[in-house]
CSV table of C-alpha atoms in Angstrom, one decimal:
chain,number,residue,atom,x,y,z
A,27,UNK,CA,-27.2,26.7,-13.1
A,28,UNK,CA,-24.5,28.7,-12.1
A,29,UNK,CA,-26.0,29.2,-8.2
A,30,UNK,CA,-26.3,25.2,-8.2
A,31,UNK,CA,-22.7,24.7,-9.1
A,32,UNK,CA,-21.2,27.1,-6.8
A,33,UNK,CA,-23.4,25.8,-4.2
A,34,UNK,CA,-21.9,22.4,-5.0
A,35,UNK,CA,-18.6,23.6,-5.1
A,36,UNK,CA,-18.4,25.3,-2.0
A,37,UNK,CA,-19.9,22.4,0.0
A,38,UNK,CA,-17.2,19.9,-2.0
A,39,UNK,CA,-14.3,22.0,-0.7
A,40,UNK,CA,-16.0,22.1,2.8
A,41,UNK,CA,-16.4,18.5,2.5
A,42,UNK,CA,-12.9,17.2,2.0
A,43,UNK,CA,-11.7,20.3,4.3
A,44,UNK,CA,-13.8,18.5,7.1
A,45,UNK,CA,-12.6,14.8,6.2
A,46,UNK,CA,-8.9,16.0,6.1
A,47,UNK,CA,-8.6,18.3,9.1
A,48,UNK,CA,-11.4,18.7,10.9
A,49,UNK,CA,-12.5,15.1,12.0
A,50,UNK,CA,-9.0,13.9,11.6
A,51,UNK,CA,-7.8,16.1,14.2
A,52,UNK,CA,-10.5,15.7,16.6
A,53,UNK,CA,-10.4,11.6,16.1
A,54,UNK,CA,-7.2,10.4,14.7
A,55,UNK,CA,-6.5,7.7,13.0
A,56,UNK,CA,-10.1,6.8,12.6
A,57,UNK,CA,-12.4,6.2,9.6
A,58,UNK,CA,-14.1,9.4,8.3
A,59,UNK,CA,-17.2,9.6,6.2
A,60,UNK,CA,-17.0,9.8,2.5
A,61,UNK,CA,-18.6,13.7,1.6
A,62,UNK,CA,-17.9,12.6,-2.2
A,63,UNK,CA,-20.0,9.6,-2.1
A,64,UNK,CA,-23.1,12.2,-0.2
A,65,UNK,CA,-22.5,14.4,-3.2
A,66,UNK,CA,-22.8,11.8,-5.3
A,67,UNK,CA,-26.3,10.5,-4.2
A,68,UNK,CA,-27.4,13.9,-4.4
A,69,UNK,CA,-26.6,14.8,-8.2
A,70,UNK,CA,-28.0,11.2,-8.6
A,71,UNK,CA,-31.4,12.2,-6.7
A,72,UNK,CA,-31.4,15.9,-8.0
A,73,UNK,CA,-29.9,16.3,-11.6
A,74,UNK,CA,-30.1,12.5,-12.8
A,75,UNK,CA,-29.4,11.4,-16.3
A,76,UNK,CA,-26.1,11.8,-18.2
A,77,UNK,CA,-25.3,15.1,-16.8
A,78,UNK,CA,-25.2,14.0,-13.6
A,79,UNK,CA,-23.3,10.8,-14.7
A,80,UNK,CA,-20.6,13.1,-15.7
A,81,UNK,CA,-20.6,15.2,-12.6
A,82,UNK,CA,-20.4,12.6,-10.1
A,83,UNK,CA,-17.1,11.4,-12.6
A,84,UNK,CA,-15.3,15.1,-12.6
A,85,UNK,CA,-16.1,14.8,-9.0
A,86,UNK,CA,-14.5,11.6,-8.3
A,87,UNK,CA,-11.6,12.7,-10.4
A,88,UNK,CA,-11.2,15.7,-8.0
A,89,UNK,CA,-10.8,13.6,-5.1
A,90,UNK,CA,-8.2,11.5,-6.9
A,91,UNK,CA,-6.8,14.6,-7.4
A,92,UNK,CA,-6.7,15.8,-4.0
A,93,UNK,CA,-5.1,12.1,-3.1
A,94,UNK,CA,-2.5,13.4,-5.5
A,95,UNK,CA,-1.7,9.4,-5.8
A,96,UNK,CA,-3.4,8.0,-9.0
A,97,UNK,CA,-5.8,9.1,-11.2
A,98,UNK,CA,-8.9,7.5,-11.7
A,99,UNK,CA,-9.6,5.3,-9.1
A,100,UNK,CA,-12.3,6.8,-7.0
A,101,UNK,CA,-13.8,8.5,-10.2
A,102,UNK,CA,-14.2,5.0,-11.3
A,103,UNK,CA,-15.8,4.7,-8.2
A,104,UNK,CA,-18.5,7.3,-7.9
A,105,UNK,CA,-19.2,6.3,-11.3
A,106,UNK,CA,-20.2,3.1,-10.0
A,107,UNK,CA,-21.9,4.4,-6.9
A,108,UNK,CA,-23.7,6.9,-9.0
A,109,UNK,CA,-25.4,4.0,-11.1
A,110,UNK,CA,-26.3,2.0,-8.1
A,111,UNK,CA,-27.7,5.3,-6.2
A,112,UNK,CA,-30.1,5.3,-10.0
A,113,UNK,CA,-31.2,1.6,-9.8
A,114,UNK,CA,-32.3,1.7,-6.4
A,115,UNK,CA,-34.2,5.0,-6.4
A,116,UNK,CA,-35.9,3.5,-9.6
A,117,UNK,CA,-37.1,1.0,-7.2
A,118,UNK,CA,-37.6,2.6,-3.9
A,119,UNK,CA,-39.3,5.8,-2.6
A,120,UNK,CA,-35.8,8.0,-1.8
A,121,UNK,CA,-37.9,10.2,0.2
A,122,UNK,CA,-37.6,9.4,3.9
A,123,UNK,CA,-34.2,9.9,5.8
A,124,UNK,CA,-33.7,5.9,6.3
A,125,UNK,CA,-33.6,5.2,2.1
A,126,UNK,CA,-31.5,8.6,2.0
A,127,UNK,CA,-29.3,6.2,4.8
A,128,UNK,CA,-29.3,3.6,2.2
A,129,UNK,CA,-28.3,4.5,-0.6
A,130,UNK,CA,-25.2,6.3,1.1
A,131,UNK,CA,-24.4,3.4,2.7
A,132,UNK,CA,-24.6,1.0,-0.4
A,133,UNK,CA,-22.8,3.8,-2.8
A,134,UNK,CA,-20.0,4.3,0.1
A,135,UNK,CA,-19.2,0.3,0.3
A,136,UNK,CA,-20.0,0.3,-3.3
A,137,UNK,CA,-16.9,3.2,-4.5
A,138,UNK,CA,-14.5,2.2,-1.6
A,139,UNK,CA,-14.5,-1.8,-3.2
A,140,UNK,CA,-14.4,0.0,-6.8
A,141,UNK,CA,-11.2,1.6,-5.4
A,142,UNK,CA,-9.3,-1.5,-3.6
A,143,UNK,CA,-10.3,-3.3,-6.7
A,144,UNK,CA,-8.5,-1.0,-9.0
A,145,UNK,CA,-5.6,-0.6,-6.9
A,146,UNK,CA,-5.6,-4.3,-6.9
A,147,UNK,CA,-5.6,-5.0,-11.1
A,148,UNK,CA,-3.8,-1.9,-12.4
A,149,UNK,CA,-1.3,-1.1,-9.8
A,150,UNK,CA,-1.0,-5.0,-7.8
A,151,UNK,CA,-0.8,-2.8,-4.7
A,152,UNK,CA,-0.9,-5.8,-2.0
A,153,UNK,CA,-4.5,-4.2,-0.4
A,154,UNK,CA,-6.2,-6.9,1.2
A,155,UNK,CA,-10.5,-6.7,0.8
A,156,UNK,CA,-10.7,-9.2,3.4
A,157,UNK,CA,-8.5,-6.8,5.6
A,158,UNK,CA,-10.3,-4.0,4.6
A,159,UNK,CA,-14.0,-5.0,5.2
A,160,UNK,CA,-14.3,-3.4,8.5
A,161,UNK,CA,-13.4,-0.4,7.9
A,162,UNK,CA,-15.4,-0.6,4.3
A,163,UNK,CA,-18.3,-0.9,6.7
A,164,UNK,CA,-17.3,1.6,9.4
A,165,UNK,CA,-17.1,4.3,6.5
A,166,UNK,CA,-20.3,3.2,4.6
A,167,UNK,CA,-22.2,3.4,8.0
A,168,UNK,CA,-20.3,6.8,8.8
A,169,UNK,CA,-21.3,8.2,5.7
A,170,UNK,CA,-24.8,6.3,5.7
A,171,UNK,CA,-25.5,8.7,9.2
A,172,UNK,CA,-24.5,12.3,7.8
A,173,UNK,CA,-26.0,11.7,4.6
A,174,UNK,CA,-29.8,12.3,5.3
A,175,UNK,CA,-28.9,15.5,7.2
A,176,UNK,CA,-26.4,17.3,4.1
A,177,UNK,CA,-29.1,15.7,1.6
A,178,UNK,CA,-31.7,17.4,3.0
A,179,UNK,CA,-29.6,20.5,3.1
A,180,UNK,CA,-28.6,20.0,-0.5
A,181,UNK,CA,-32.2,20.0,-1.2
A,182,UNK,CA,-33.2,23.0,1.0
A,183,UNK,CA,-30.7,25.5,-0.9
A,184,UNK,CA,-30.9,24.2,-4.5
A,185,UNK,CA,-34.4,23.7,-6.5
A,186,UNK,CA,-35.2,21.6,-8.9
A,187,UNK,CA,-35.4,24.5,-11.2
A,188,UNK,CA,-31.5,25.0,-10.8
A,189,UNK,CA,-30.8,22.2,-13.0
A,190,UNK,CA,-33.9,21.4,-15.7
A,191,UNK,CA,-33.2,18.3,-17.3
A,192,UNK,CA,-33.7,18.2,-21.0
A,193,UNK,CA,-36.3,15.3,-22.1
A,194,UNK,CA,-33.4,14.0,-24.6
A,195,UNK,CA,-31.3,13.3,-21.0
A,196,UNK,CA,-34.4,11.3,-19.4
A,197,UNK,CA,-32.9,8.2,-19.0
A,198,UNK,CA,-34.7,7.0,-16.0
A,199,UNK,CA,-38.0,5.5,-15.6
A,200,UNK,CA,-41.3,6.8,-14.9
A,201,UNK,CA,-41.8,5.6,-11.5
A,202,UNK,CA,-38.7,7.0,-9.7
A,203,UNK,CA,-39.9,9.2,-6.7
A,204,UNK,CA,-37.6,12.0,-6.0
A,205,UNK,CA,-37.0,14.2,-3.1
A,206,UNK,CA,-38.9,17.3,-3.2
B,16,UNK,CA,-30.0,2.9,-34.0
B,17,UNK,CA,-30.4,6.8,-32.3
B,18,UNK,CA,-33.4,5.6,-30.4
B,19,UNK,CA,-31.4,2.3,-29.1
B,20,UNK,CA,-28.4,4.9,-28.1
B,21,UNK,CA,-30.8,7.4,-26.6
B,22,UNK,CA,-32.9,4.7,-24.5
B,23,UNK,CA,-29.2,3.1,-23.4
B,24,UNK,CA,-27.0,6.6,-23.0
B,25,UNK,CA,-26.9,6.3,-19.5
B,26,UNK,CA,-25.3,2.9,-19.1
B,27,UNK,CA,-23.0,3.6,-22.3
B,28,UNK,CA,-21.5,6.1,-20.6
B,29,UNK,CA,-20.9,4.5,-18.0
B,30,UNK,CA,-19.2,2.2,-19.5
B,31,UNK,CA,-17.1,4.9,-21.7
B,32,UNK,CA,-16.2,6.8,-18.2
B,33,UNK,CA,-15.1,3.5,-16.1
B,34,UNK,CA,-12.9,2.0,-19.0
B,35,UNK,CA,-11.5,6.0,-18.9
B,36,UNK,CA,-10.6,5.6,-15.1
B,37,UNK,CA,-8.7,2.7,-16.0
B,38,UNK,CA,-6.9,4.4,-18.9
B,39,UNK,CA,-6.5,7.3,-16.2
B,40,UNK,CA,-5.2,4.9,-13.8
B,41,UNK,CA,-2.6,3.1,-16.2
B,42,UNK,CA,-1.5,6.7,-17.4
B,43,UNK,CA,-0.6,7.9,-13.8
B,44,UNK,CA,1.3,5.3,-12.7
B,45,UNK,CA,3.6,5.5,-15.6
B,46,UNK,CA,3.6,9.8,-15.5
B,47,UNK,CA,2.9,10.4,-11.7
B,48,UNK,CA,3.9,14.1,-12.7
B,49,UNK,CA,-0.3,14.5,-13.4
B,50,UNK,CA,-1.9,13.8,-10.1
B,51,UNK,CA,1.0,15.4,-8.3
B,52,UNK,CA,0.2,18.5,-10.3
B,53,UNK,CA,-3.2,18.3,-9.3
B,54,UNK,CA,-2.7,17.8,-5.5
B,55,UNK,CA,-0.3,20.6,-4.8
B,56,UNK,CA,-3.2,22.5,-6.6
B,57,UNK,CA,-5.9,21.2,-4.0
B,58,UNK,CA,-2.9,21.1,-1.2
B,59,UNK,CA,-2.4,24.8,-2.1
B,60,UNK,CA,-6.3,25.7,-1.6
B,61,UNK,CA,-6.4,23.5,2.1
B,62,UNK,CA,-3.2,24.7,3.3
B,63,UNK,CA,-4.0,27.9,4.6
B,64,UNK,CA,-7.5,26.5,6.4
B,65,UNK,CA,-5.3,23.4,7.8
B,66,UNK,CA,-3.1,25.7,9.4
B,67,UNK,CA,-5.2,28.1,10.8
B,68,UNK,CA,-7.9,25.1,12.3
B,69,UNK,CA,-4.5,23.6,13.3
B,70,UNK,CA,-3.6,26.7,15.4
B,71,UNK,CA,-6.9,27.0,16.5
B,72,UNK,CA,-7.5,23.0,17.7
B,73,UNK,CA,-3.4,23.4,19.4
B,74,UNK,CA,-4.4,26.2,21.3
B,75,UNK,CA,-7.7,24.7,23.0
B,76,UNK,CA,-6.2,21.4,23.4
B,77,UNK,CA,-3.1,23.1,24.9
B,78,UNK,CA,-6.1,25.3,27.2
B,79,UNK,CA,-7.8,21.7,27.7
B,80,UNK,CA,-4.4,20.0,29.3
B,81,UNK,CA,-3.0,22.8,30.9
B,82,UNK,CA,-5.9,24.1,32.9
B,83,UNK,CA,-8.7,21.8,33.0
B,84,UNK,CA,-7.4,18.5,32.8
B,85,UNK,CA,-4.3,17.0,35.0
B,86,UNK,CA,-2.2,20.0,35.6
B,87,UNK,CA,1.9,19.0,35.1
B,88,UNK,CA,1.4,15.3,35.0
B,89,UNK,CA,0.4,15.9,31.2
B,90,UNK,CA,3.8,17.9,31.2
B,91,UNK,CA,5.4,14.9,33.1
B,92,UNK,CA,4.3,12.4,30.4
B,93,UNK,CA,5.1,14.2,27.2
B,94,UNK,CA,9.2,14.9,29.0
B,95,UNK,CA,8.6,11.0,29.7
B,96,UNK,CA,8.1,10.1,26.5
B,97,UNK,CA,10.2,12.3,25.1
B,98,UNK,CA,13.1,10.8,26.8
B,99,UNK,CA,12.6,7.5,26.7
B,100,UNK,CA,12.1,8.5,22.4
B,101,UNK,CA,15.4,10.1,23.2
B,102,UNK,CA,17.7,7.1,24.4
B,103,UNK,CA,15.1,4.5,22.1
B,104,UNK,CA,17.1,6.7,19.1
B,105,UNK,CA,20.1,6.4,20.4
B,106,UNK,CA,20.2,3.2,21.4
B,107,UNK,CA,19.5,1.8,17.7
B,108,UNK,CA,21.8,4.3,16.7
B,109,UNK,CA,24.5,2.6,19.3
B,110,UNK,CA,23.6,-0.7,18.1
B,111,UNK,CA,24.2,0.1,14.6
B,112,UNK,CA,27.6,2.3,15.1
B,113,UNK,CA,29.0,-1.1,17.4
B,114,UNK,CA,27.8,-3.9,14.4
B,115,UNK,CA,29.2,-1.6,11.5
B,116,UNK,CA,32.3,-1.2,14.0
B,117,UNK,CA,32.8,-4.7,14.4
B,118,UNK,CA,32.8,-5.3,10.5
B,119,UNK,CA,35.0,-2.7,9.8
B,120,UNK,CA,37.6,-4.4,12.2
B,121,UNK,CA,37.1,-7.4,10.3
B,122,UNK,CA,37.8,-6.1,6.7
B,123,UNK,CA,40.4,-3.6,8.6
B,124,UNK,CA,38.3,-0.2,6.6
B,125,UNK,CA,37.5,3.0,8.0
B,126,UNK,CA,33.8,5.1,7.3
B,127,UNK,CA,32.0,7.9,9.0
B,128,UNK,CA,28.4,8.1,9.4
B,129,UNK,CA,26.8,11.3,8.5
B,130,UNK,CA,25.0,13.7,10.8
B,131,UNK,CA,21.0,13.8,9.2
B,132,UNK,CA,20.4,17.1,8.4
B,133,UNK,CA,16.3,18.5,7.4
B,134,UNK,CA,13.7,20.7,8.7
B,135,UNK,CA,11.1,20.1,11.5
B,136,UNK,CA,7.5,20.2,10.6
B,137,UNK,CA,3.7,20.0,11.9
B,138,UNK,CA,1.6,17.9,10.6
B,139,UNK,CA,-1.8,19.8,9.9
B,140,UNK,CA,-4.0,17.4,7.9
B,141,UNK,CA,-4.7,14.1,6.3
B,142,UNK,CA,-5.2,12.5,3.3
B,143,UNK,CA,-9.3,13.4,2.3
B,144,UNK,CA,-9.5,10.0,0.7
B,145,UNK,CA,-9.4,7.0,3.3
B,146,UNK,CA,-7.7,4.8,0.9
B,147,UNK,CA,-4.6,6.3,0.6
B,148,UNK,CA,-2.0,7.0,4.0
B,149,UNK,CA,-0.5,10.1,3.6
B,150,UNK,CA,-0.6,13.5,6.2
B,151,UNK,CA,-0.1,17.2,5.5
B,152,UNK,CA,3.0,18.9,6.8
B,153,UNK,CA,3.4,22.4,7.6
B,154,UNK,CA,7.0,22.7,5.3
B,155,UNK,CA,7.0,23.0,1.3
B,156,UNK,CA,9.8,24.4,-1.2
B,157,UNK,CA,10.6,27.6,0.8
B,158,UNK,CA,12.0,25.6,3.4
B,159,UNK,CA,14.1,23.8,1.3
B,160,UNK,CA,11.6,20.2,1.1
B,161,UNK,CA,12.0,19.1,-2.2
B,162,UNK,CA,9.3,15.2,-3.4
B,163,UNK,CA,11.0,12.2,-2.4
B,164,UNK,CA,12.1,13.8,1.0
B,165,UNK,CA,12.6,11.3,3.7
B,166,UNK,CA,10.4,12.1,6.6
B,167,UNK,CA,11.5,10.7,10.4
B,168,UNK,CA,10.5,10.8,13.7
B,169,UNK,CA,13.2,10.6,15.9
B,170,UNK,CA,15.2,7.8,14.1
B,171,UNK,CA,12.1,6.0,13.0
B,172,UNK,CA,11.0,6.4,9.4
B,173,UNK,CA,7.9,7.7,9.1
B,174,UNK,CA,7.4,8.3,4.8
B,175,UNK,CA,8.4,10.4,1.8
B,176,UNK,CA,7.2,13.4,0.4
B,177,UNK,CA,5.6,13.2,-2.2
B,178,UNK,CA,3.4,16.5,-3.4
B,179,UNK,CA,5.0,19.6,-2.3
B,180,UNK,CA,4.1,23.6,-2.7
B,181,UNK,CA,5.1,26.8,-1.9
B,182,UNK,CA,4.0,26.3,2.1
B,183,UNK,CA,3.0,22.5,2.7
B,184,UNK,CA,3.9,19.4,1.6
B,185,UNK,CA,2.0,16.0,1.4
B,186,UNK,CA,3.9,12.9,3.3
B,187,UNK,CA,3.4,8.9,2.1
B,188,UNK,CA,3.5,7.1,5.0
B,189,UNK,CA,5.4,3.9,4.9
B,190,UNK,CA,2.0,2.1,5.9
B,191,UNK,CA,0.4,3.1,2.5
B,192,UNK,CA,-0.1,-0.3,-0.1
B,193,UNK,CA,2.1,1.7,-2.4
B,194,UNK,CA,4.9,2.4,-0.3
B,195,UNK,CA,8.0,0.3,-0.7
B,196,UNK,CA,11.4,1.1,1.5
B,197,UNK,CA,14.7,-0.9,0.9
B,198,UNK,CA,16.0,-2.5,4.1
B,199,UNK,CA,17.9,-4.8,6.1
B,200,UNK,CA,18.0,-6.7,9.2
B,201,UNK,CA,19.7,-5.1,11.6
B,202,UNK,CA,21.2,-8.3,13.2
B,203,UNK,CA,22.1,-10.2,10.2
B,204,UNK,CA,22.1,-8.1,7.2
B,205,UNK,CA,20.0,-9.8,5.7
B,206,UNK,CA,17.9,-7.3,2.3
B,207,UNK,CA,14.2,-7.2,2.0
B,208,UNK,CA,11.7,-4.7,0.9
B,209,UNK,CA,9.3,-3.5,3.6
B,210,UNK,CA,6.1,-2.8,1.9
B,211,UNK,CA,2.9,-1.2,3.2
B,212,UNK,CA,-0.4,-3.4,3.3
B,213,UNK,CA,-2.9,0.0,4.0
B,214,UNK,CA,-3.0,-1.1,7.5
B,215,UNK,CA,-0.9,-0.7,10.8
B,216,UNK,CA,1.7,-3.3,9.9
B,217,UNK,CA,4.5,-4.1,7.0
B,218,UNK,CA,5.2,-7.0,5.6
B,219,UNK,CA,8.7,-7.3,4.5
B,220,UNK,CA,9.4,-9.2,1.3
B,221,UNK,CA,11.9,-10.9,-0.8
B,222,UNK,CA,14.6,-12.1,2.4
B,223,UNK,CA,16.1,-15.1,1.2
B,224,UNK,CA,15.1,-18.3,3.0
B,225,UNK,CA,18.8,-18.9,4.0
B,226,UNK,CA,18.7,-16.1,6.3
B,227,UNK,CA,17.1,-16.8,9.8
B,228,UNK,CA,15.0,-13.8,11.0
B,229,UNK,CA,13.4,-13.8,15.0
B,230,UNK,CA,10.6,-12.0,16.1
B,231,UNK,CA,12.0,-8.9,17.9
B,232,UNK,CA,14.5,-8.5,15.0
B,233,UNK,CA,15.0,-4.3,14.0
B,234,UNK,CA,14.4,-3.5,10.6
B,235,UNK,CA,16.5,-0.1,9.5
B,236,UNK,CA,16.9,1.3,6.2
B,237,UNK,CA,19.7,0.0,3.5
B,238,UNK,CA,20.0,3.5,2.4
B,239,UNK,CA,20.1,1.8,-1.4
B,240,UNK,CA,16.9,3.2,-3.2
B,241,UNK,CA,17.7,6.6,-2.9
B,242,UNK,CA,15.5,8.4,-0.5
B,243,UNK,CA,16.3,7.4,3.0
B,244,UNK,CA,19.9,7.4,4.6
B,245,UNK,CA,21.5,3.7,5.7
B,246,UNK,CA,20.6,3.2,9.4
B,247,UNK,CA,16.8,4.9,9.8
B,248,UNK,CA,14.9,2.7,12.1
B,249,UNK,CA,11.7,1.0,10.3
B,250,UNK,CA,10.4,-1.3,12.8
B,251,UNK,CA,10.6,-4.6,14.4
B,252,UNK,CA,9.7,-8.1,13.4
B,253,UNK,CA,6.1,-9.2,15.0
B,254,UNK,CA,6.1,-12.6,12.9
B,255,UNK,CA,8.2,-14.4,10.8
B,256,UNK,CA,7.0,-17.5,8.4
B,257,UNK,CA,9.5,-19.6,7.6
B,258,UNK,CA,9.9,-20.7,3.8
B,259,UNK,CA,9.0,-24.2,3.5
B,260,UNK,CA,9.5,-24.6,-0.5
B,261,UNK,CA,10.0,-20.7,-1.2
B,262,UNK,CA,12.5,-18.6,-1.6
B,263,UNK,CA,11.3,-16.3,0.8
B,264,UNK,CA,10.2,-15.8,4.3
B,265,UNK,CA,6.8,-14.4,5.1
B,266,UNK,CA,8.1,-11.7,7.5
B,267,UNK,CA,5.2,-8.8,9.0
B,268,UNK,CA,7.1,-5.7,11.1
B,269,UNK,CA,5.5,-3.6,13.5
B,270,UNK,CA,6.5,0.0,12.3
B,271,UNK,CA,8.7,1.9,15.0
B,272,UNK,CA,6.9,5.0,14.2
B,273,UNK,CA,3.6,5.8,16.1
B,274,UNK,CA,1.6,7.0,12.8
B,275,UNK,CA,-1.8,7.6,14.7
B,276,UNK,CA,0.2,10.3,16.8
B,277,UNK,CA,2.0,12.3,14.8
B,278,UNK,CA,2.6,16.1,15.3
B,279,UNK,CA,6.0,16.8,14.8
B,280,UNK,CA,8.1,14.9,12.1
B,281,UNK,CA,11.5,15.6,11.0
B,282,UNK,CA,11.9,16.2,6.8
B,283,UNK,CA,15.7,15.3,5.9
B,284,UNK,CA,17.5,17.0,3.3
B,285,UNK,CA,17.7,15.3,0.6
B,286,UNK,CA,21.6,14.2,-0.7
B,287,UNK,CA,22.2,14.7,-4.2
């Protein structure tokens, strides 16, 4: 347990140190992938059930925190993204690097409408979705490409044994396939 | 009823931890104090790495342009551009001095302007979350950067502090859908709010319908909510929609400010 969460840690720090610096310095100005959303399908693939639930929240509330704008929003969004990543593994093998590319993409579009949509009703920040589809996609399909590569590294230095789940925290059904 | 709330768990706390955001959310905008905390926590723990990559990255671009690229006419460009940024700045600065000159003739008063006074920093970083417009800057308390710190490039406005540590400081740009700047029209006075839309353009809000704004009108800074001084270029008028029944014009303004190219911005000391 406490391997798994330093492992997680570490690569959550590296995360947003590579979408704040690194890749904005080498391409300005352009959309970055979403690391938080990656993390997100990967507690939803590896640890599942409420626990991961609240993960993928104190994770999306550490990213709010690092925007050091409002609190909530993009917790509220991998909240979201981590329920879709559930449904659809409950329906599709998550096994092969294209559904990994799925999911990532469908959470990452997921989260970032979460987020414009809460900025639109709590705060009436004038955010156009309309506007913002394009680069909705551009990020989803960003994050959809790196995601089968740090998911399978994810994978490769955790084990399911890391994180047991308890049979009172099975929440899912009995056909979900996950990644080995 | 436990087997109903067992089967369902998942979903019900979901729904607990999304009507939380929102709580979250509503709390934070009226006690800002909270996330602010939290990012000069975060800013503090990326600060260092920011500005040792950011050394790192200026010395092999610097390597890159010097040596292996176009030698000089790199060096030829940036004294270009730095000129012509030069007599841009002073030329709004001019236009300014000579309307405000031509007023005070006219009520027969007398005013100084005051020199802008701040601190020069890098910026190192932006924001990790692609929702919000905001860059890292290489200044924080020891150098005197305080939150709500204008932040300039030459004499175009480029945002407000608005988390700020020891050694760095985090900078709204005036792009982000949460920034707001009180202004005027250069040319005819005329007040308006220039409000970020999380884009490349403003749209400036609230000017009357009795006021007749062009395309190619300057925008500058009233200097009446408190954080930027009177006269700070914000940008220029691309399109103006005339109020048919409104009130108000539908104005958008092209910011003056390259924000895809920063590196060096100007934090102004802030005037009690």
């Amino acid at each position: 347990m406490i391997r798994f969460l330093t492992i997680f840690a570490l690569v959550f720090l590296a995360g947003i140190f590579v979408q704040a610096t690194l890749l904005r310095t080498l391409v300005p100005a352009a959309p970055a992938p979403d690391f938080t959303v990656v993390l997100v399908c990967f507690l939803a693939l590896r640890v599942g059930g409420v626990r991961g639930l609240l993960g993928a929240f104190v994770l999306g509330l550490l990213a709010d925190f690092a925007s050091a704008q409002f609190l909530g929003p993009c917790a509220a969004g991998a909240t979201v993204a981590y329920l879709l990543v559930v449904f659809i593994a409950s329906h599709m093998y998550a096994d092969r690097a294209f559904s990994l590319a799925l999911l990532a993409f469908m959470s990452a579009a997921a989260k970032s409408l979460v987020y414009v949509v809460m900025l639109q009703t709590v705060v009436g920040a004038q955010v156009s979705i309309s506007n913002m589809l394009g680069t909705i996609a551009l990020e989803a399909l960003l994050t959809a490409v790196i995601a089968p590569f740090l998911l399978a590294l994810l994978f490769g230095m955790t084990s399911s044994t890391d994180f047991a789940r308890s049979p009172a925290n099975e929440t899912l059904p009995l056909r979900i396939r996950r990644v080995r | 009823m436990t087997e109903i709330l067992r089967r369902h768990s998942l979903s019900l706390t979901a729904l607990f931890l999304i009507g939380l955001s929102f709580q979250l959310m509503g709390s934070s905008v009226r006690h800002p104090e909270l996330p602010r905390a939290g990012g000069r926590i975060i800013l503090s723990l990326l600060a260092p790495v920011d500005n040792v990559f950011h050394e790192i990255s200026e010395s092999s671009s610097y390597l890159w342009r010097r040596y292996l690229w176009l030698i000089d006419v790199q060096d030829q460009n940036a004294d270009l551009r730095g000129r012509v940024d030069a007599l841009e700045s002073l030329n709004s600065r001019l236009l300014e001095f000579e309307s405000e000159n031509e007023r005070l003739r006219q009520l027969l008063e007398f005013k100084t302007t005051t020199a802008l006074e701040g601190s020069v920093a890098t910026v190192v970083g932006r924001d990790p979350s692609n929702w919000t417009f905001t860059v890292n800057v290489d200044r924080g308390l020891r150098d005197g950067v305080v939150e709500g710190s204008a932040v300039v490039v030459g004499d175009a406005v480029v945002g407000q502090t608005t988390a700020v540590t020891q050694t760095n400081s985090r900078v709204q740009l005036l792009t982000d859908g949460l920034s707001a700047i009180s202004t005027i029209v250069q040319r005819n006075r005329a007040p308006g709010i220039a409000e970020g839309m999380q884009g490349k353009l403003l749209r400036l809000r609230y000017v009357e319908s009795q006021y007749k704004v062009l395309p190619g009108d300057r925008i500058i800074t009233s200097g009446l909510d408190g954080v930027y001084p009177k006269g700070l270029l914000v940008g220029v008028v691309t399109e103006v929609r005339q109020a048919e029944r409104g009130l108000f014009h539908t104005i958008t303004v092209q910011p003056s400010a390259d924000l895809t190219r920063l590196e060096q911005v100007m934090i102004l000391k802030r005037s009690e």
